[in-house]
mmCIF file of C-alpha atoms in Angstrom:
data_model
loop_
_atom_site.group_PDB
_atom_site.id
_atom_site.type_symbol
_atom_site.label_atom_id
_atom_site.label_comp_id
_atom_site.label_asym_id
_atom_site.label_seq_id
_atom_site.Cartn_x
_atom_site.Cartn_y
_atom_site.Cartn_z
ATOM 1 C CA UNK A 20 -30.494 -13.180 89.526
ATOM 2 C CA UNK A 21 -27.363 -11.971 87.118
ATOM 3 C CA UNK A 22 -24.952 -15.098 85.697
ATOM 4 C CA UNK A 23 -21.469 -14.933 86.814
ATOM 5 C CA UNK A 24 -19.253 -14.006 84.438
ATOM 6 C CA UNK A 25 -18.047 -17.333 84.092
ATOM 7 C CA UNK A 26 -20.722 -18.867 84.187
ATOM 8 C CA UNK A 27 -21.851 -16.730 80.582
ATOM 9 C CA UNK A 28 -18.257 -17.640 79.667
ATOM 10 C CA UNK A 29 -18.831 -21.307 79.632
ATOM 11 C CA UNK A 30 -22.351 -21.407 78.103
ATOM 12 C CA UNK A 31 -21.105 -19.042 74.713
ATOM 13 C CA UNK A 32 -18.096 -21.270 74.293
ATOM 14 C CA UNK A 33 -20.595 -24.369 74.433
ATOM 15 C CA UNK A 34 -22.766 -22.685 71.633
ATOM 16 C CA UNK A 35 -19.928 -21.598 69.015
ATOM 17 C CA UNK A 36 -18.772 -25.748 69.988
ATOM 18 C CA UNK A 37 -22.047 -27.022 68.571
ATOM 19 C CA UNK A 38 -22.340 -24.813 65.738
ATOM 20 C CA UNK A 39 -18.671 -25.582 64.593
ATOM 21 C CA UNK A 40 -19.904 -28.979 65.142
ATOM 22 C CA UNK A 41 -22.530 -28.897 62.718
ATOM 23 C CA UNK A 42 -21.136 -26.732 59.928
ATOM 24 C CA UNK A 43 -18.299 -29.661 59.722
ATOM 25 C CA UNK A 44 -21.169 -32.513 59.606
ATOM 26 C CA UNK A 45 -22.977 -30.725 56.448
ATOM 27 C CA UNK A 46 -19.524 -29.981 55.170
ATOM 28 C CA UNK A 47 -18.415 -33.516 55.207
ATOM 29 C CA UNK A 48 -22.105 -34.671 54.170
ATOM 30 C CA UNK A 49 -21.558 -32.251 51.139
ATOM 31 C CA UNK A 50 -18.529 -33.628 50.001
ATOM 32 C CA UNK A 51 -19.065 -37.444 50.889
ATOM 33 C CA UNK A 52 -15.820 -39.771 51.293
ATOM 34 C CA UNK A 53 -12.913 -38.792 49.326
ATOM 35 C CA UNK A 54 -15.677 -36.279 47.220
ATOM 36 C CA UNK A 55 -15.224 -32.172 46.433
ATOM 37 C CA UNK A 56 -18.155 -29.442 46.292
ATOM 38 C CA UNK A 57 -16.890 -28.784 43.015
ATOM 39 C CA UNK A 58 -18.357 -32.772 41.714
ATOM 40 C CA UNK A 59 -22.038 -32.160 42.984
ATOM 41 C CA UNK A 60 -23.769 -31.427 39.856
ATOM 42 C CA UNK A 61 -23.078 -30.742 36.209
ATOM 43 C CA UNK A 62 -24.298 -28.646 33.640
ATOM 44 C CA UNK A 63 -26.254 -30.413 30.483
ATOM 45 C CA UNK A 64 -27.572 -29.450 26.921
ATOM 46 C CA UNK A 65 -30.152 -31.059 24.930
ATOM 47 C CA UNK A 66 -29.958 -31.896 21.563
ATOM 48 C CA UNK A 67 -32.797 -30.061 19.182
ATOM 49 C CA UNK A 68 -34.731 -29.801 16.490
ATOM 50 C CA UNK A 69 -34.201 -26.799 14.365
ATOM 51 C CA UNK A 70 -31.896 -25.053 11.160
ATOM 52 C CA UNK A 71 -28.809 -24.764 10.845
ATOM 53 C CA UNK A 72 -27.276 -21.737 9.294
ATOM 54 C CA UNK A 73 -23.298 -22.084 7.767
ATOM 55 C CA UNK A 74 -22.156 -18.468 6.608
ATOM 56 C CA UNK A 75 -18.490 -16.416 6.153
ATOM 57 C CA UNK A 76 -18.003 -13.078 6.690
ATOM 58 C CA UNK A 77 -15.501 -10.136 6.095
ATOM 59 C CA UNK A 78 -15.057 -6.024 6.704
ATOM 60 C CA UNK A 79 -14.733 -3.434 4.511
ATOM 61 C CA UNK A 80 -15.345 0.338 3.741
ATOM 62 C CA UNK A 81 -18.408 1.375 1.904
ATOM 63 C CA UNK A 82 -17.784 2.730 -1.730
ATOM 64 C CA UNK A 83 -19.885 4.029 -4.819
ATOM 65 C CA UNK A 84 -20.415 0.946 -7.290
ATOM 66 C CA UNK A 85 -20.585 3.743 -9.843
ATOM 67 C CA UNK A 86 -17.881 6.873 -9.761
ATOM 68 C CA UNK A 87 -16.096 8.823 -12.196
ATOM 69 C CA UNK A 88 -12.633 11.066 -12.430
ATOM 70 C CA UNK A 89 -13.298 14.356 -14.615
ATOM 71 C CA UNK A 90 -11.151 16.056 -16.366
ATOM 72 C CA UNK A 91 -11.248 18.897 -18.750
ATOM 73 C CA UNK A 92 -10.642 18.002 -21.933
ATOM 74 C CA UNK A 93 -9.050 20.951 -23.169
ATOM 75 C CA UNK A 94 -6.168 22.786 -21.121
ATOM 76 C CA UNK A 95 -6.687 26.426 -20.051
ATOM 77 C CA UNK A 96 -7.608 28.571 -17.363
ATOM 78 C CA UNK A 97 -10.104 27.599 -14.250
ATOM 79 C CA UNK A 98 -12.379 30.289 -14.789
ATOM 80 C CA UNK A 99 -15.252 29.334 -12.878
ATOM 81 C CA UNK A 100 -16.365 26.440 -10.442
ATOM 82 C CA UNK A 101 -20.166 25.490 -9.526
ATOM 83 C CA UNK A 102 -20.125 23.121 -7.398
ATOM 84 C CA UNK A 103 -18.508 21.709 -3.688
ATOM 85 C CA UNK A 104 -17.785 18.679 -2.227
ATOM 86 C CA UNK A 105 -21.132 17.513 -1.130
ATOM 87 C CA UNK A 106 -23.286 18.740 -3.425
ATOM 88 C CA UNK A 107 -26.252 16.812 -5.237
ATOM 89 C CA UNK A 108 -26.028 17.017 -8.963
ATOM 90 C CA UNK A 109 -27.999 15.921 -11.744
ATOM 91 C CA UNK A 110 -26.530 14.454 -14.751
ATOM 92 C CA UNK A 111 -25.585 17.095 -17.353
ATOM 93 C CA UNK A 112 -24.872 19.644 -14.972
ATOM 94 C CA UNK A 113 -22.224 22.099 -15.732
ATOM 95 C CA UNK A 114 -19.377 21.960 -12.211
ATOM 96 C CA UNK A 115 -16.660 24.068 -14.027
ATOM 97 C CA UNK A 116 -15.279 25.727 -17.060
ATOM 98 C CA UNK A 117 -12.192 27.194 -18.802
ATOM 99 C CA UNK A 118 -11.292 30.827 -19.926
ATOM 100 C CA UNK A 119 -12.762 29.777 -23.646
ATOM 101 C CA UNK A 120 -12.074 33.094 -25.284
ATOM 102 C CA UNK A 121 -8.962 31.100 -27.335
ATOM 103 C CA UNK A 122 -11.242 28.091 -28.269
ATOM 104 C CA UNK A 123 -13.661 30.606 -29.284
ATOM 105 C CA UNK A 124 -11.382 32.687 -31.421
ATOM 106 C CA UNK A 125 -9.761 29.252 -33.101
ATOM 107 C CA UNK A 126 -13.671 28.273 -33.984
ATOM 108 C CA UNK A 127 -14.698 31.385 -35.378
ATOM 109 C CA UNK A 128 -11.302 30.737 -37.547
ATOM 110 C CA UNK A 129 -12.458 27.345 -38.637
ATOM 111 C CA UNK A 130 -16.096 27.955 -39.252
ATOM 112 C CA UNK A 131 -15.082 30.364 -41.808
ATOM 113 C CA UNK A 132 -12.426 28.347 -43.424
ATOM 114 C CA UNK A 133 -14.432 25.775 -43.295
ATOM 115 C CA UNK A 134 -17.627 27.656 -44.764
ATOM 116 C CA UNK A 135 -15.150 28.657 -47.412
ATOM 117 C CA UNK A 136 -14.110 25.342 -48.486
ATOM 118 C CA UNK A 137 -17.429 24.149 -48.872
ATOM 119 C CA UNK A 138 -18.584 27.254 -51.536
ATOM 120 C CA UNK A 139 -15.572 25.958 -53.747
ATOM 121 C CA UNK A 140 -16.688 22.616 -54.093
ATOM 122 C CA UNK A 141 -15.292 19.252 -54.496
ATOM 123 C CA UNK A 142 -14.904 19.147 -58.108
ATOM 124 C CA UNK A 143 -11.473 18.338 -57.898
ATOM 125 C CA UNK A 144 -9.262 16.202 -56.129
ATOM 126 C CA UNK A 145 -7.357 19.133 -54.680
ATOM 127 C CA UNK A 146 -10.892 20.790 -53.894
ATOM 128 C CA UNK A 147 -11.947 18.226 -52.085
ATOM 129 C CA UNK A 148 -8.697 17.483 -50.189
ATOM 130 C CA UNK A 149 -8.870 21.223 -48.780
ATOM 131 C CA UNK A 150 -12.688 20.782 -48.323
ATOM 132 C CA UNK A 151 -11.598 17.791 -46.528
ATOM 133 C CA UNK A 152 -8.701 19.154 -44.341
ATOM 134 C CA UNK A 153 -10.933 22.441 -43.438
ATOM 135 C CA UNK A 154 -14.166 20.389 -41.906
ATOM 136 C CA UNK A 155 -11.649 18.195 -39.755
ATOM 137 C CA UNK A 156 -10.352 21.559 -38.272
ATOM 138 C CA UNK A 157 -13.435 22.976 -37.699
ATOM 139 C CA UNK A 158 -14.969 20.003 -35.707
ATOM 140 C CA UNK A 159 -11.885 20.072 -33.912
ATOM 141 C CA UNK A 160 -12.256 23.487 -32.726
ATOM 142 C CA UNK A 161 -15.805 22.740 -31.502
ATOM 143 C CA UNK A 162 -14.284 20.245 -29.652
ATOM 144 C CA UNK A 163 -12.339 22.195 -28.282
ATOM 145 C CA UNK A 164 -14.723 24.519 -26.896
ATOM 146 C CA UNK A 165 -16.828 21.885 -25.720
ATOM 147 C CA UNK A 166 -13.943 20.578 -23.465
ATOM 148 C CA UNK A 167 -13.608 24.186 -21.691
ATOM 149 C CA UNK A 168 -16.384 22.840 -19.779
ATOM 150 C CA UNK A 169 -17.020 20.120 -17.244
ATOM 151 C CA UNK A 170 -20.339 18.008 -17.098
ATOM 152 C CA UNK A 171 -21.814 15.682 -14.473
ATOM 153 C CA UNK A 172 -22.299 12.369 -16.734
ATOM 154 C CA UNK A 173 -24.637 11.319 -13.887
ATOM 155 C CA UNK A 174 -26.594 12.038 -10.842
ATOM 156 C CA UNK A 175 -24.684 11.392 -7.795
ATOM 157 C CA UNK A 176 -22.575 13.682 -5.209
ATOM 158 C CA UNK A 177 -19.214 15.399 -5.735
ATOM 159 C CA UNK A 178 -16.957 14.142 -3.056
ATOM 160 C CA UNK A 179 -13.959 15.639 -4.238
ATOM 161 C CA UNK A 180 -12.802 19.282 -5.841
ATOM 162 C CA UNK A 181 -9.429 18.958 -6.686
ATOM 163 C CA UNK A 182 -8.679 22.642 -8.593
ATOM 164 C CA UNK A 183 -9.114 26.330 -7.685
ATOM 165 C CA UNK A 184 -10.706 29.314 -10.026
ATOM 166 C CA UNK A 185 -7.512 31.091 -11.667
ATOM 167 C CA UNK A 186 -5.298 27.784 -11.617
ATOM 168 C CA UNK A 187 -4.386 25.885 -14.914
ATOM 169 C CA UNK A 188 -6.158 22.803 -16.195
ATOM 170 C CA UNK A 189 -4.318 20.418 -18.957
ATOM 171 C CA UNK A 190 -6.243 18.078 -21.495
ATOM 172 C CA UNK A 191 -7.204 15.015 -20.654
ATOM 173 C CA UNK A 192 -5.080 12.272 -20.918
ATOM 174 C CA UNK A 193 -1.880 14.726 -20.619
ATOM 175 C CA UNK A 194 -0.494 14.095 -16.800
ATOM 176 C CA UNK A 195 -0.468 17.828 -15.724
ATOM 177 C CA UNK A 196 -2.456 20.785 -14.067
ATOM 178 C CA UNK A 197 -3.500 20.631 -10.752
ATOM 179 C CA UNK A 198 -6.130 18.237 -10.645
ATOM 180 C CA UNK A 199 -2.998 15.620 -12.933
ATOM 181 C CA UNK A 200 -3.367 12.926 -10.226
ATOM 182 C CA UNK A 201 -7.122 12.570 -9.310
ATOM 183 C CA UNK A 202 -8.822 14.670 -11.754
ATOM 184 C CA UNK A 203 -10.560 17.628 -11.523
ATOM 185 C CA UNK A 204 -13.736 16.918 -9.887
ATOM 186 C CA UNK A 205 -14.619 13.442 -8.320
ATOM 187 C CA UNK A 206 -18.295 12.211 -8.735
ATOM 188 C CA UNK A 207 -19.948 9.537 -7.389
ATOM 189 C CA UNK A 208 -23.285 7.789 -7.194
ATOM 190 C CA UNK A 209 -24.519 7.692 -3.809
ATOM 191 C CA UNK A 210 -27.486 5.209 -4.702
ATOM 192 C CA UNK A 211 -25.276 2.476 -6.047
ATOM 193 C CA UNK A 212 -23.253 1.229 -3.435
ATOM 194 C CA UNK A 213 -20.778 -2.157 -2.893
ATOM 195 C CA UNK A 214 -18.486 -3.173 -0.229
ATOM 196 C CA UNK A 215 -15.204 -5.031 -1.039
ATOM 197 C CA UNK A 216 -14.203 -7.656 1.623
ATOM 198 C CA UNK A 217 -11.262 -9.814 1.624
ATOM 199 C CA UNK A 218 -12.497 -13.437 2.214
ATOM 200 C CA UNK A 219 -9.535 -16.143 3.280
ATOM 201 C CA UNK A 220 -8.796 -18.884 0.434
ATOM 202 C CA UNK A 221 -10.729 -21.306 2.657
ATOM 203 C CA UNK A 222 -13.394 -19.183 2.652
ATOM 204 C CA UNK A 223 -13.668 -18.152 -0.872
ATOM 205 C CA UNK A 224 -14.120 -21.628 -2.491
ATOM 206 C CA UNK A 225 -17.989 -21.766 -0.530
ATOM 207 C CA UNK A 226 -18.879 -18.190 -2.323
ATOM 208 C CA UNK A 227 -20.199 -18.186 -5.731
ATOM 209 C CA UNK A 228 -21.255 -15.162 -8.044
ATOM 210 C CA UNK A 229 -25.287 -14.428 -7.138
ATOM 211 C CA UNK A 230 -25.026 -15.061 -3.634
ATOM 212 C CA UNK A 231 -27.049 -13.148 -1.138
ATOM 213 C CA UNK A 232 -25.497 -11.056 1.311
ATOM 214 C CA UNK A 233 -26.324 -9.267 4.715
ATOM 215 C CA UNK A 234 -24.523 -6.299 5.672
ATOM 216 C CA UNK A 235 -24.507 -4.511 9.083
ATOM 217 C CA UNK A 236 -22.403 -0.974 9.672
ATOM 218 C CA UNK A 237 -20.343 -0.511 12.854
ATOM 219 C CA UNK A 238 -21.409 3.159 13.420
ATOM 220 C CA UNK A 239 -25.039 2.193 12.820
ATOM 221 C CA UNK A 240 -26.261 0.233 15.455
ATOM 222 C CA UNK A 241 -29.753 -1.569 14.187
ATOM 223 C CA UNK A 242 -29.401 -0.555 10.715
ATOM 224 C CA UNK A 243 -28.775 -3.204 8.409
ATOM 225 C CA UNK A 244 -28.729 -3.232 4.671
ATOM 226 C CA UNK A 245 -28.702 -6.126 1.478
ATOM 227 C CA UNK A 246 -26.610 -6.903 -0.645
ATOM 228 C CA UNK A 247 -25.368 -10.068 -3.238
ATOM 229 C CA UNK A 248 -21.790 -10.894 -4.709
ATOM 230 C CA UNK A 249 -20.949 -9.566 -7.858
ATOM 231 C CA UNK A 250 -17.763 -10.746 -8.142
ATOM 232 C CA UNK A 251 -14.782 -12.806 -6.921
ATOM 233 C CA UNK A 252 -11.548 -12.246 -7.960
ATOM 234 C CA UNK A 253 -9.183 -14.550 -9.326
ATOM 235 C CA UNK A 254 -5.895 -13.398 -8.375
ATOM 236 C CA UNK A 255 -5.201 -13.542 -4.252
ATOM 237 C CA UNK A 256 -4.030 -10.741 -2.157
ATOM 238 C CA UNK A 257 -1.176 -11.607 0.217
ATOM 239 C CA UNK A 258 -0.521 -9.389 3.521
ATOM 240 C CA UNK A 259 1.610 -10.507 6.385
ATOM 241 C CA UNK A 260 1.651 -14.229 4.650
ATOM 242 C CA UNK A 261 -2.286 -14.251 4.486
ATOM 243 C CA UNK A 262 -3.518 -15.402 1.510
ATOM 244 C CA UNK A 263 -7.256 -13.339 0.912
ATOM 245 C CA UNK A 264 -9.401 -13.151 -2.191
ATOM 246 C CA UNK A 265 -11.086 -9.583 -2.909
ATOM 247 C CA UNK A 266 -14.934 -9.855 -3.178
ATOM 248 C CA UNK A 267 -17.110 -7.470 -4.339
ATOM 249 C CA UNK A 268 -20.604 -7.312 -2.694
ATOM 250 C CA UNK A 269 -22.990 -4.723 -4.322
ATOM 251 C CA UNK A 270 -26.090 -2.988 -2.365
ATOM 252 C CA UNK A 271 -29.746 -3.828 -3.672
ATOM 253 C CA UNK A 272 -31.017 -2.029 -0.946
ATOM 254 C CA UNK A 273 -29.135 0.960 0.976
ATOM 255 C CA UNK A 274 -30.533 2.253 4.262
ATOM 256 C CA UNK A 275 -30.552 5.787 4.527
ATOM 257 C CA UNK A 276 -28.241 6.516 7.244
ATOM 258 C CA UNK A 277 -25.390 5.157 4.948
ATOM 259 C CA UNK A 278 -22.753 7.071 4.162
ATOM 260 C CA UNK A 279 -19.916 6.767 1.821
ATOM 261 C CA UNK A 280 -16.475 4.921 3.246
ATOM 262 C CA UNK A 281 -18.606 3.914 6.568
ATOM 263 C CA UNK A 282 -17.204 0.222 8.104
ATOM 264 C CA UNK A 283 -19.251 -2.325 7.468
ATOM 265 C CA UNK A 284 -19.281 -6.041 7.768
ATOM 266 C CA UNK A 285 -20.545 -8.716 5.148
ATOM 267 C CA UNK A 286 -22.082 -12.089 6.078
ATOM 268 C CA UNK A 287 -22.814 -14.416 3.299
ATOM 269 C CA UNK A 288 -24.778 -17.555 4.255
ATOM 270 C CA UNK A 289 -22.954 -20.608 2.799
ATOM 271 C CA UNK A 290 -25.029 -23.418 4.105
ATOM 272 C CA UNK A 291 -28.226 -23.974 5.727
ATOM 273 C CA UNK A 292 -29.966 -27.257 6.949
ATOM 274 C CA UNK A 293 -33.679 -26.979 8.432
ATOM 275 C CA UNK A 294 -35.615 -29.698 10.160
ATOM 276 C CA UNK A 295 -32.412 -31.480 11.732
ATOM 277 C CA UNK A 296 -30.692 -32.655 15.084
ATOM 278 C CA UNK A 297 -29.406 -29.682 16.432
ATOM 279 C CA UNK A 298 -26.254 -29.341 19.338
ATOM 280 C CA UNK A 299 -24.642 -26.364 20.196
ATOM 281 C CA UNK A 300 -21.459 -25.813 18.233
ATOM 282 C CA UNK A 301 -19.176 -25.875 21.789
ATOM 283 C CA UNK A 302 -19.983 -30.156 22.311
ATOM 284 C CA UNK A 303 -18.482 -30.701 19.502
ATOM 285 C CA UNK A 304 -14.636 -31.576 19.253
ATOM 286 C CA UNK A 305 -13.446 -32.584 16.226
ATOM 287 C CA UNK A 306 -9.479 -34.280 15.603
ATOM 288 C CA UNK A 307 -8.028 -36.118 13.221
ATOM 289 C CA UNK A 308 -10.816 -36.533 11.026
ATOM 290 C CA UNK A 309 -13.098 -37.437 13.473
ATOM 291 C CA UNK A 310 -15.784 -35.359 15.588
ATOM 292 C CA UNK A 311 -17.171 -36.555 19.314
ATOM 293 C CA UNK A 312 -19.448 -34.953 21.842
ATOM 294 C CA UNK A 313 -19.760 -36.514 25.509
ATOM 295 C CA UNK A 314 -22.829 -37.732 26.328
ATOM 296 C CA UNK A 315 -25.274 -38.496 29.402
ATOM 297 C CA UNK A 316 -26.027 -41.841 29.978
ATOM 298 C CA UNK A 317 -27.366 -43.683 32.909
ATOM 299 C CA UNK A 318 -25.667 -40.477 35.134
ATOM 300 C CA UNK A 319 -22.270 -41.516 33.357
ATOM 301 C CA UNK A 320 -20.584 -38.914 30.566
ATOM 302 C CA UNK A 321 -19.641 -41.265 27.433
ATOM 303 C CA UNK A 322 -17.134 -39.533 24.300
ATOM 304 C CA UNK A 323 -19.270 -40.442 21.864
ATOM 305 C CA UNK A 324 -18.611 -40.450 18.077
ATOM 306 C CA UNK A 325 -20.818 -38.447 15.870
ATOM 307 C CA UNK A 326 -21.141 -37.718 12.394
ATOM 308 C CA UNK A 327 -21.885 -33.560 11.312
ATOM 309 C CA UNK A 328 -23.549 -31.829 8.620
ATOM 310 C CA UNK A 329 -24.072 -28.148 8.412
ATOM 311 C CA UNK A 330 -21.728 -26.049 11.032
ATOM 312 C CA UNK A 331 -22.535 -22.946 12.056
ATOM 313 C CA UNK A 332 -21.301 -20.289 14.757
ATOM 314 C CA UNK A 333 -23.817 -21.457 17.411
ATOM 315 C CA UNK A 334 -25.183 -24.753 16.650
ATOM 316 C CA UNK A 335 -24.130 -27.725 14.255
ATOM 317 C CA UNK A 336 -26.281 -30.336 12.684
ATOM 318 C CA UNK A 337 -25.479 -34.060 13.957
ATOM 319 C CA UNK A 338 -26.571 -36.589 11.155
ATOM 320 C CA UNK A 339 -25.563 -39.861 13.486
ATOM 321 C CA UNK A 340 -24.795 -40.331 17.049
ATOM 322 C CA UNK A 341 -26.648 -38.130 18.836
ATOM 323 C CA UNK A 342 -30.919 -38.465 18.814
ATOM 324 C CA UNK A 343 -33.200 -35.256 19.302
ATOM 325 C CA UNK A 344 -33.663 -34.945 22.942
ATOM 326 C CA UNK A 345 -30.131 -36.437 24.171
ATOM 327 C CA UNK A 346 -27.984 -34.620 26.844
ATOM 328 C CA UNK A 347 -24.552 -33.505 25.929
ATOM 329 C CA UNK A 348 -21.970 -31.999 28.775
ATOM 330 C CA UNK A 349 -20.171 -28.656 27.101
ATOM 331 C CA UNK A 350 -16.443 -29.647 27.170
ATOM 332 C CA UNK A 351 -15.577 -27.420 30.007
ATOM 333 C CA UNK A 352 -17.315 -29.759 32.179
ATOM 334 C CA UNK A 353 -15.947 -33.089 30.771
ATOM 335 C CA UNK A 354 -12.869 -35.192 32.581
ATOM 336 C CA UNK A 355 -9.865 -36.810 30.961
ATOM 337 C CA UNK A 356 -11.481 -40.289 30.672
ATOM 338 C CA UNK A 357 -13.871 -41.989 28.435
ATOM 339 C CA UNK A 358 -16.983 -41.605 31.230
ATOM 340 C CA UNK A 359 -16.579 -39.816 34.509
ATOM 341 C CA UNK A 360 -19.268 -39.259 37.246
ATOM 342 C CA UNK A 361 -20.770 -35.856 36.976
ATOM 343 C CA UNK A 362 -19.525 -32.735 38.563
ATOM 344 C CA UNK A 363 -21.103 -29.444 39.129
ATOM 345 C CA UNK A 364 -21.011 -26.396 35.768
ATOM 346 C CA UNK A 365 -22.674 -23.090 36.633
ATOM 347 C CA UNK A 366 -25.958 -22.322 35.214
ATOM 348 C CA UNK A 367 -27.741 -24.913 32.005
ATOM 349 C CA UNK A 368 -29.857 -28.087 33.163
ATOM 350 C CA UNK A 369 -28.097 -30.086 36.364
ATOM 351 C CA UNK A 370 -27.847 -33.716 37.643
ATOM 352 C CA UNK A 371 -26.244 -35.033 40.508
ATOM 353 C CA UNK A 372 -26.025 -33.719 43.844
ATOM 354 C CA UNK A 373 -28.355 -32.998 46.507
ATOM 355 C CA UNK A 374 -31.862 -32.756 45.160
ATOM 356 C CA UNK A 375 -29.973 -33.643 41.461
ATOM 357 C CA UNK A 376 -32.115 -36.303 39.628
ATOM 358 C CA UNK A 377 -32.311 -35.949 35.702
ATOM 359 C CA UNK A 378 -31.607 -32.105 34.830
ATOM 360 C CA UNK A 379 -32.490 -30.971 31.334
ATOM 361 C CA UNK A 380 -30.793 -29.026 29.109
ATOM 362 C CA UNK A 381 -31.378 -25.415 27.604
#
């Protein structure tokens, strides 16, 4: 036989009564008197056993530790260049040369003056004074022709041609011709790398000539490459009322995949403690002087005093205060007060609340 309508009326309404009913009992049951969901159970670390690892770090661009600026040293005509930027080349390589019919001519001249002055001897003071005067010229025309052309002084790359065939070229050392500002051809030593990062005066008083280096690139993901400070300078660099010391970091061994002017950052290790406490650097507050952490004991969290060695990034070494195998509450979790009773932190070892007991830390 079908219910009445009301009849099905009165029996749903009883149904959505009792379960209303009992959502509010495990509500309230949840919370306890005057309690919040949000003070069930809190999240715990453990103190450890391990090393500590104290280091500094900067950024830089990736340069040749060995490079060179060439220049002709006589002025003349660009008659021919060899080379490109990018090219391999191996030390004594000719990359350009002058129009050296002039330099030519003027050493033919020389020679034979020279030659000249020699068959008349130096019998004489005036004899030898020409003899003299005519082997200075000569050497300086050979000179001369030498400097119509342009060497590599040592393997590497040429990153940089800064003339054209047909344009002019002045003497070293004389501030004109096309390649006046930079030189003619730029060469540098792809094998010998360094890195030159700008440390903070706090952070430069921990580095010391010697020290190893590790050195990762931010277009190479994986690749990572060795290095050691080679020096420090003594004067500071101030930008923007930052006070930074340059530090030179050369390569002792250079991946591969590196490439000349590639970002890259430094990390020099500073400090390093092994077999000791361990606590993860976030417990640990430090003011005035004086550094706490907040510790579990008998369910209560206590500020406790502690005294620190070696800090790193991620963990810091406790010398007093805290005992391998002590739980610490991260400071997110900890209340105004000297103790408070536990509350609930996502995720790390629990205690407190339903099914709480002792939770460990991780």
């Amino acid at each position: 036989m079908k219910l009445s309508t009301r009849r099905r009326s009165l029996i749903t309404n009883g149904i959505l009564a009792v379960a209303l009913l009992g959502g509010a009992g495990l509500a309230y049951s949840a919370l306890g008197a005057g309690g919040s969901s949000a003070d069930a159970v809190v999240r715990t670390v453990t103190a450890a056993r391990g090393t500590v690892e104290a280091s500094v770090s900067a950024s830089g661009a990736v340069e040749s530790a060995r490079s060179r600026s060439l220049t002709f040293a006589s002025a003349g005509t660009v008659e021919k260049i060899y080379v490109k930027a990018g090219d391999a080349v191996s030390k004594g390589d000719i990359l350009a040369r002058l129009d050296d019919d002039a330099a030519q001519e003027s050493l033919d001249s020389a020679r034979a003056a020279y030659e000249a002055a020699a068959a008349d001897g130096t019998s004489t003071a005036a004899l030898y004074a020409s003899y003299v005067k005519a082997r200075n010229a000569y050497r300086a025309a050979r000179r001369e022709v030498a400097g119509t052309v342009l060497r590599a002084p040592f393997a590497g790359t040429v990153i940089a041609v800064n003339g054209t065939v047909g344009g002019s070229s002045a003497a070293a050392g004389t501030g004109q011709g096309e390649e006046a500002s930079s030189g003619f051809i730029e060469v540098a030593d792809a094998k010998k790398l360094k890195l030159v990062g700008s440390f903070t005066e706090a952070d430069v008083t921990r580095l010391k000539v010697g020290q190893p280096a590790a050195i990762t690139f931010d277009a190479l993901s994986g690749v990572t490459a060795t290095g050691k400070i080679t020096q420090i300078e003594p004067v500071a660099a101030t930008s923007e009322n930052v006070v930074q010391y340059p530090v030179t970091i050369s390569f002792t061994k250079v991946p591969d995949e590196v490439r000349l002017g590639q970002t890259a950052t430094v990390q020099v290790v500073t400090d390093r403690a092994e077999d000791v406490v361990t606590v993860p650097s976030i417990t640990v507050t430090t003011a005035g002087g004086q550094s706490t952490v907040t510790l579990v004991k008998d369910g209560r969290q206590v500020r406790t005093p502690v005294e620190i060695g070696v800090k790193g990034t991620a963990t810091t070494e406790i010398k007093s205060g805290v005992a391998e195998g002590d739980r610490l509450v991260p400071p997110a979790a900890t209340g105004t007060g000297g103790t408070q009773q536990l509350g609930r932190f996502p995720g790390g070892g629990m205690i407190g609340g339903p099914g709480g007991g002792p939770g460990g830390g991780r």
